[in-house]
XYZ file of C-alpha atoms in Angstrom:
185
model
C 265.631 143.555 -16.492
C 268.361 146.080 -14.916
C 270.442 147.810 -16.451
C 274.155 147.107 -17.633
C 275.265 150.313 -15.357
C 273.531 148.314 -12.558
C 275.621 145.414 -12.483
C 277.582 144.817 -9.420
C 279.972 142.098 -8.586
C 278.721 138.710 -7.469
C 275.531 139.638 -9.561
C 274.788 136.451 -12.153
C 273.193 136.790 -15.515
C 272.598 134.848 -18.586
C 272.832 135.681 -21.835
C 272.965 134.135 -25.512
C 272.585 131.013 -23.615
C 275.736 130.872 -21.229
C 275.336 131.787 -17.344
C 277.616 134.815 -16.167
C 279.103 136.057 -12.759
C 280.044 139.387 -12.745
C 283.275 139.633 -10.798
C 284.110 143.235 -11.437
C 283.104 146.144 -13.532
C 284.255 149.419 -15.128
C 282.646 152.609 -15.726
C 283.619 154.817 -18.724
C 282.196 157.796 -19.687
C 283.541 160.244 -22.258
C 282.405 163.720 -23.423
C 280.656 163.045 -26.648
C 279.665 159.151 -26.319
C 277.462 157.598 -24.149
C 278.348 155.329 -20.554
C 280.241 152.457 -21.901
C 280.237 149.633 -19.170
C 283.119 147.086 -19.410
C 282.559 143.961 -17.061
C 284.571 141.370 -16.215
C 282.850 138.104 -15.896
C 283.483 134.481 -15.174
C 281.320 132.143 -17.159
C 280.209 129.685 -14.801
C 279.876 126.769 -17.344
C 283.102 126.863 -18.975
C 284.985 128.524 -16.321
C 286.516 131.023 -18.787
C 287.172 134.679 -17.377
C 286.192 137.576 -20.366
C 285.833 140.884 -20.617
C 281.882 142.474 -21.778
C 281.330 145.937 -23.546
C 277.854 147.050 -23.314
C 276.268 150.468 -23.768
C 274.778 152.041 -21.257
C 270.670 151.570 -21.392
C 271.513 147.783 -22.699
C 268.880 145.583 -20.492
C 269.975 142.035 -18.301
C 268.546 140.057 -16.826
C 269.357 139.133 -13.344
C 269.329 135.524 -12.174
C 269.429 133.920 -8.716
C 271.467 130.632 -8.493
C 270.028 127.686 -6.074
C 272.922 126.861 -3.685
C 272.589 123.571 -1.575
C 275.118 121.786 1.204
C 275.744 118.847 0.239
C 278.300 116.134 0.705
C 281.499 114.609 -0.380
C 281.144 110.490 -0.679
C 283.182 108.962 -3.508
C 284.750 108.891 -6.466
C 283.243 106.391 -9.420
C 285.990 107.193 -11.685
C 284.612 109.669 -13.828
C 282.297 111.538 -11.552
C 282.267 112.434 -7.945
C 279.125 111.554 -5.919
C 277.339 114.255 -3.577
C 274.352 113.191 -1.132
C 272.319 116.110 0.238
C 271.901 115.697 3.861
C 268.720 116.707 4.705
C 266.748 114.752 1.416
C 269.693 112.183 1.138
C 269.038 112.949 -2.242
C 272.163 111.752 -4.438
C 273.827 113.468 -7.298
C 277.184 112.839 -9.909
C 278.677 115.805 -11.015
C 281.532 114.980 -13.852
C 285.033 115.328 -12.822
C 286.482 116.768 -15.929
C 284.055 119.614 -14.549
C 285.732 119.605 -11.196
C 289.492 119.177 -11.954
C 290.282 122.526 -9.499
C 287.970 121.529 -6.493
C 288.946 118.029 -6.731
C 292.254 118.348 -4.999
C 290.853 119.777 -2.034
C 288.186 117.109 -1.660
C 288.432 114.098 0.962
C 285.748 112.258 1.642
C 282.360 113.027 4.080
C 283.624 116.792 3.574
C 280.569 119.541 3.283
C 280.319 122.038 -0.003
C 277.958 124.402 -1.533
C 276.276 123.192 -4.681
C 275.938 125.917 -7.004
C 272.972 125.262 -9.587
C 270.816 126.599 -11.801
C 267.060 125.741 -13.483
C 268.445 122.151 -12.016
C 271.670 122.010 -14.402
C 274.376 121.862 -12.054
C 277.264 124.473 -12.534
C 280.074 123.869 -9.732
C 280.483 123.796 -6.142
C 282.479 126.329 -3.521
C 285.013 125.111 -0.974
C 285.763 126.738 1.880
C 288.406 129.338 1.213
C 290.423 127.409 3.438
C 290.892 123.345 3.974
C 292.896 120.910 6.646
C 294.928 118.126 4.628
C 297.420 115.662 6.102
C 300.914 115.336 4.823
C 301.692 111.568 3.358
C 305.207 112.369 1.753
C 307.885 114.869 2.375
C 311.151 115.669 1.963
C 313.362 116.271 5.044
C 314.726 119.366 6.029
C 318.444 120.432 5.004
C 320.086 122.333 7.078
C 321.694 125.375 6.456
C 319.376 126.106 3.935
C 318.102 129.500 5.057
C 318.969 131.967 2.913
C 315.897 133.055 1.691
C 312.200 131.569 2.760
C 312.971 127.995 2.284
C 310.786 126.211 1.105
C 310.420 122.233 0.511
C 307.640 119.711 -1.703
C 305.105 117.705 0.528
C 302.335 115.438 -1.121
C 299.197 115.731 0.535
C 296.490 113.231 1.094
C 294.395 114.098 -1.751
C 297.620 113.846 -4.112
C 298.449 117.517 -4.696
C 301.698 118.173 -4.237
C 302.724 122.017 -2.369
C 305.316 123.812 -0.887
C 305.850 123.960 2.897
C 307.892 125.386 5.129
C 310.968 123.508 6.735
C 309.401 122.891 10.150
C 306.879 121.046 8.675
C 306.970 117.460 8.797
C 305.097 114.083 7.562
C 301.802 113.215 9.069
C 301.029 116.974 10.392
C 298.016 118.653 9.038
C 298.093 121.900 7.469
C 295.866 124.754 5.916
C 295.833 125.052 1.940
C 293.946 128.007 0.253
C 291.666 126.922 -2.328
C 292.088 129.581 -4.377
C 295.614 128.971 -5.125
C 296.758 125.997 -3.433
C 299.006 127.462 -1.452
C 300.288 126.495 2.292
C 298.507 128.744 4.603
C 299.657 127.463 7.964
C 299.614 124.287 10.345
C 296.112 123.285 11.512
């Protein structure tokens, strides 16, 4: 047990049965009251981002998450199939769980498996990820005013914005924090 004051971010904790990352936190100590800590955590089996007032002297408990590489095969339709390479041990995590990380997924790609007491909570991409164009929209010129901007489908099926240089069949860099163009590959 640590206490709430102790909490720093990318700590994980669980408590009244949900599993918590701690992504930031906030001091506040007045005059007459005691150290009121305010954190700002993700729970990790929802995905929903709160806020947590706690007293200070208000005991956690710390937990360490198992992370494994493991990766990408296929699709079944409702879940998405993971193999770890060293045990070729084979898992399905749901897709409704996935719905983010999903569009940055092609196949034989390598993630992190994030679990916990065996229940599996999520997996981390790479902050960035190479996708090939499939469909885009060509160029008009003259269109320069600002930082133009056109739509290109990638091969996953997400659709983002590129610039106007870019053309079909090219590979570029998405974030996957955002799903933003990043750059060409």
């Amino acid at each position: 047990m640590v206490n709430v004051t102790e909490l720093r971010p990318g700590n994980y904790f669980e408590e009244e049965g949900n599993i918590y990352q701690v992504l930031d936190i906030l001091l506040n100590k007045t005059a007459m009251r005691k150290m009121v800590a305010k954190v700002k955590v993700k729970n990790l089996r929802t995905g929903a981002i709160n806020e947590i007032a706690r007293n200070s002297g208000y005991g956690i408990e710390v937990i360490r998450l198992d992370k494994r590489q493991m990766q990408y095969l296929y699709d079944t339709g409702d879940n998405l199939v993971f193999m770890d390479q060293e045990t070729y041990e084979q898992i399905e995590i749901s897709k409704e769980r996935l719905e983010w990380e999903q569009r940055f997924l092609k196949g034989d790609e390598v993630v992190e498996i994030t679990s916990y007491e065996n229940e599996v909570l999520g997996i981390n991409l790479p902050a960035k990820v190479a996708l090939k164009i499939v469909e885009c929209e060509p160029a008009v010129r003259g269109d320069t005013v600002n930082k133009a901007m056109k739509d290109a489908i990638l091969e996953t099926g997400i659709k983002v914005r590129v610039p106007l240089f870019i053309n079909d069949g090219e590979t570029i860099l998405v974030r996957t924090d955002n799903g933003q163009y990043d750059g060409r590959a």
